[in-house]
Amino acid sequence: MEAWRRDPNAPAPGTPLGPLDAIPDGGVREFRFGEGRRVFSLLVVHRGGEARAYVNACPHVWLPLTYRHDRVVSGDGRRLICSNHAAEFAVEDGSPLSGPGAGPATPDCRLTAVPVHIDERGQLRIGNPA
């Protein structure tokens, strides 16, 4: 089972998120599923007509990347930046670029990816295409 699906509030594969163009190119949008203290938070980044999605949890302290503010995409749109301690992760694959867990001498401390795709009607959906 993929890591993101272990959360009891994780949305089911196929869950629609809306059209990709509702997220500005180079921007990010948070989607929340569940209620109360156990909300599953998902960040979707739109870059160049493609989408990447990650669990909104810094792998260092498990607080949301958006904990202090929602400006978590770098100016060039290539990095997600933790608002808690400024660790940086590659938008392409969630790999660490700076902060704890970055570099060859430390364990890989990447963001947890969530697969997304655009369906035949142009809607962004969670999971891989069927």
mmCIF file with all atom_site columns, C-alpha atoms in Angstrom, residues 45-92:
data_model
loop_
_atom_site.group_PDB
_atom_site.id
_atom_site.type_symbol
_atom_site.label_atom_id
_atom_site.label_alt_id
_atom_site.label_comp_id
_atom_site.label_asym_id
_atom_site.label_entity_id
_atom_site.label_seq_id
_atom_site.pdbx_PDB_ins_code
_atom_site.Cartn_x
_atom_site.Cartn_y
_atom_site.Cartn_z
_atom_site.occupancy
_atom_site.B_iso_or_equiv
_atom_site.pdbx_formal_charge
_atom_site.auth_seq_id
_atom_site.auth_comp_id
_atom_site.auth_asym_id
_atom_site.auth_atom_id
_atom_site.pdbx_PDB_model_num
ATOM 1  C CA . VAL A 1 45 ? 1.549  22.125 -7.446  1.00 0.00 ? 45 VAL A CA 1
ATOM 2  C CA . HIS A 1 46 ? 0.778  23.225 -11.016 1.00 0.00 ? 46 HIS A CA 1
ATOM 3  C CA . ARG A 1 47 ? 3.829  23.745 -13.163 1.00 0.00 ? 47 ARG A CA 1
ATOM 4  C CA . GLY A 1 48 ? 3.926  23.913 -16.946 1.00 0.00 ? 48 GLY A CA 1
ATOM 5  C CA . GLY A 1 49 ? 0.626  22.103 -17.503 1.00 0.00 ? 49 GLY A CA 1
ATOM 6  C CA . GLU A 1 50 ? 1.529  19.270 -15.123 1.00 0.00 ? 50 GLU A CA 1
ATOM 7  C CA . ALA A 1 51 ? 0.527  18.579 -11.542 1.00 0.00 ? 51 ALA A CA 1
ATOM 8  C CA . ARG A 1 52 ? 2.482  17.079 -8.669  1.00 0.00 ? 52 ARG A CA 1
ATOM 9  C CA . ALA A 1 53 ? 0.880  16.300 -5.320  1.00 0.00 ? 53 ALA A CA 1
ATOM 10 C CA . TYR A 1 54 ? 2.333  15.654 -1.870  1.00 0.00 ? 54 TYR A CA 1
ATOM 11 C CA . VAL A 1 55 ? 1.022  15.056 1.606   1.00 0.00 ? 55 VAL A CA 1
ATOM 12 C CA . ASN A 1 56 ? 1.191  18.456 3.295   1.00 0.00 ? 56 ASN A CA 1
ATOM 13 C CA . ALA A 1 57 ? 3.537  17.307 6.063   1.00 0.00 ? 57 ALA A CA 1
ATOM 14 C CA . CYS A 1 58 ? 7.187  18.192 6.502   1.00 0.00 ? 58 CYS A CA 1
ATOM 15 C CA . PRO A 1 59 ? 9.026  14.877 7.012   1.00 0.00 ? 59 PRO A CA 1
ATOM 16 C CA . HIS A 1 60 ? 11.153 16.424 9.761   1.00 0.00 ? 60 HIS A CA 1
ATOM 17 C CA . VAL A 1 61 ? 8.446  17.354 12.278  1.00 0.00 ? 61 VAL A CA 1
ATOM 18 C CA . TRP A 1 62 ? 5.178  16.340 10.547  1.00 0.00 ? 62 TRP A CA 1
ATOM 19 C CA . LEU A 1 63 ? 3.728  19.821 10.726  1.00 0.00 ? 63 LEU A CA 1
ATOM 20 C CA . PRO A 1 64 ? 2.145  21.054 7.483   1.00 0.00 ? 64 PRO A CA 1
ATOM 21 C CA . LEU A 1 65 ? 4.510  22.859 5.127   1.00 0.00 ? 65 LEU A CA 1
ATOM 22 C CA . THR A 1 66 ? 1.847  25.583 5.256   1.00 0.00 ? 66 THR A CA 1
ATOM 23 C CA . TYR A 1 67 ? 1.802  25.740 9.080   1.00 0.00 ? 67 TYR A CA 1
ATOM 24 C CA . ARG A 1 68 ? 2.965  29.395 9.359   1.00 0.00 ? 68 ARG A CA 1
ATOM 25 C CA . HIS A 1 69 ? 1.788  30.642 5.949   1.00 0.00 ? 69 HIS A CA 1
ATOM 26 C CA . ASP A 1 70 ? 0.720  29.353 2.555   1.00 0.00 ? 70 ASP A CA 1
ATOM 27 C CA . ARG A 1 71 ? 3.549  30.875 0.488   1.00 0.00 ? 71 ARG A CA 1
ATOM 28 C CA . VAL A 1 72 ? 5.441  27.616 0.113   1.00 0.00 ? 72 VAL A CA 1
ATOM 29 C CA . VAL A 1 73 ? 6.438  27.648 -3.572  1.00 0.00 ? 73 VAL A CA 1
ATOM 30 C CA . SER A 1 74 ? 9.710  29.326 -4.558  1.00 0.00 ? 74 SER A CA 1
ATOM 31 C CA . GLY A 1 75 ? 9.656  32.218 -7.017  1.00 0.00 ? 75 GLY A CA 1
ATOM 32 C CA . ASP A 1 76 ? 10.911 29.983 -9.828  1.00 0.00 ? 76 ASP A CA 1
ATOM 33 C CA . GLY A 1 77 ? 8.257  27.337 -9.045  1.00 0.00 ? 77 GLY A CA 1
ATOM 34 C CA . ARG A 1 78 ? 10.844 24.564 -8.631  1.00 0.00 ? 78 ARG A CA 1
ATOM 35 C CA . ARG A 1 79 ? 10.903 24.190 -4.834  1.00 0.00 ? 79 ARG A CA 1
ATOM 36 C CA . LEU A 1 80 ? 8.450  23.684 -2.004  1.00 0.00 ? 80 LEU A CA 1
ATOM 37 C CA . ILE A 1 81 ? 9.650  25.447 1.126   1.00 0.00 ? 81 ILE A CA 1
ATOM 38 C CA . CYS A 1 82 ? 8.600  24.469 4.642   1.00 0.00 ? 82 CYS A CA 1
ATOM 39 C CA . SER A 1 83 ? 7.152  27.533 6.380   1.00 0.00 ? 83 SER A CA 1
ATOM 40 C CA . ASN A 1 84 ? 8.360  26.187 9.745   1.00 0.00 ? 84 ASN A CA 1
ATOM 41 C CA . HIS A 1 85 ? 12.099 25.898 9.161   1.00 0.00 ? 85 HIS A CA 1
ATOM 42 C CA . ALA A 1 86 ? 12.717 26.697 5.472   1.00 0.00 ? 86 ALA A CA 1
ATOM 43 C CA . ALA A 1 87 ? 13.750 23.183 4.371   1.00 0.00 ? 87 ALA A CA 1
ATOM 44 C CA . GLU A 1 88 ? 13.403 22.930 0.594   1.00 0.00 ? 88 GLU A CA 1
ATOM 45 C CA . PHE A 1 89 ? 12.072 20.072 -1.537  1.00 0.00 ? 89 PHE A CA 1
ATOM 46 C CA . ALA A 1 90 ? 12.058 19.579 -5.311  1.00 0.00 ? 90 ALA A CA 1
ATOM 47 C CA . VAL A 1 91 ? 8.610  20.039 -6.872  1.00 0.00 ? 91 VAL A CA 1
ATOM 48 C CA . GLU A 1 92 ? 9.455  17.325 -9.429  1.00 0.00 ? 92 GLU A CA 1
#
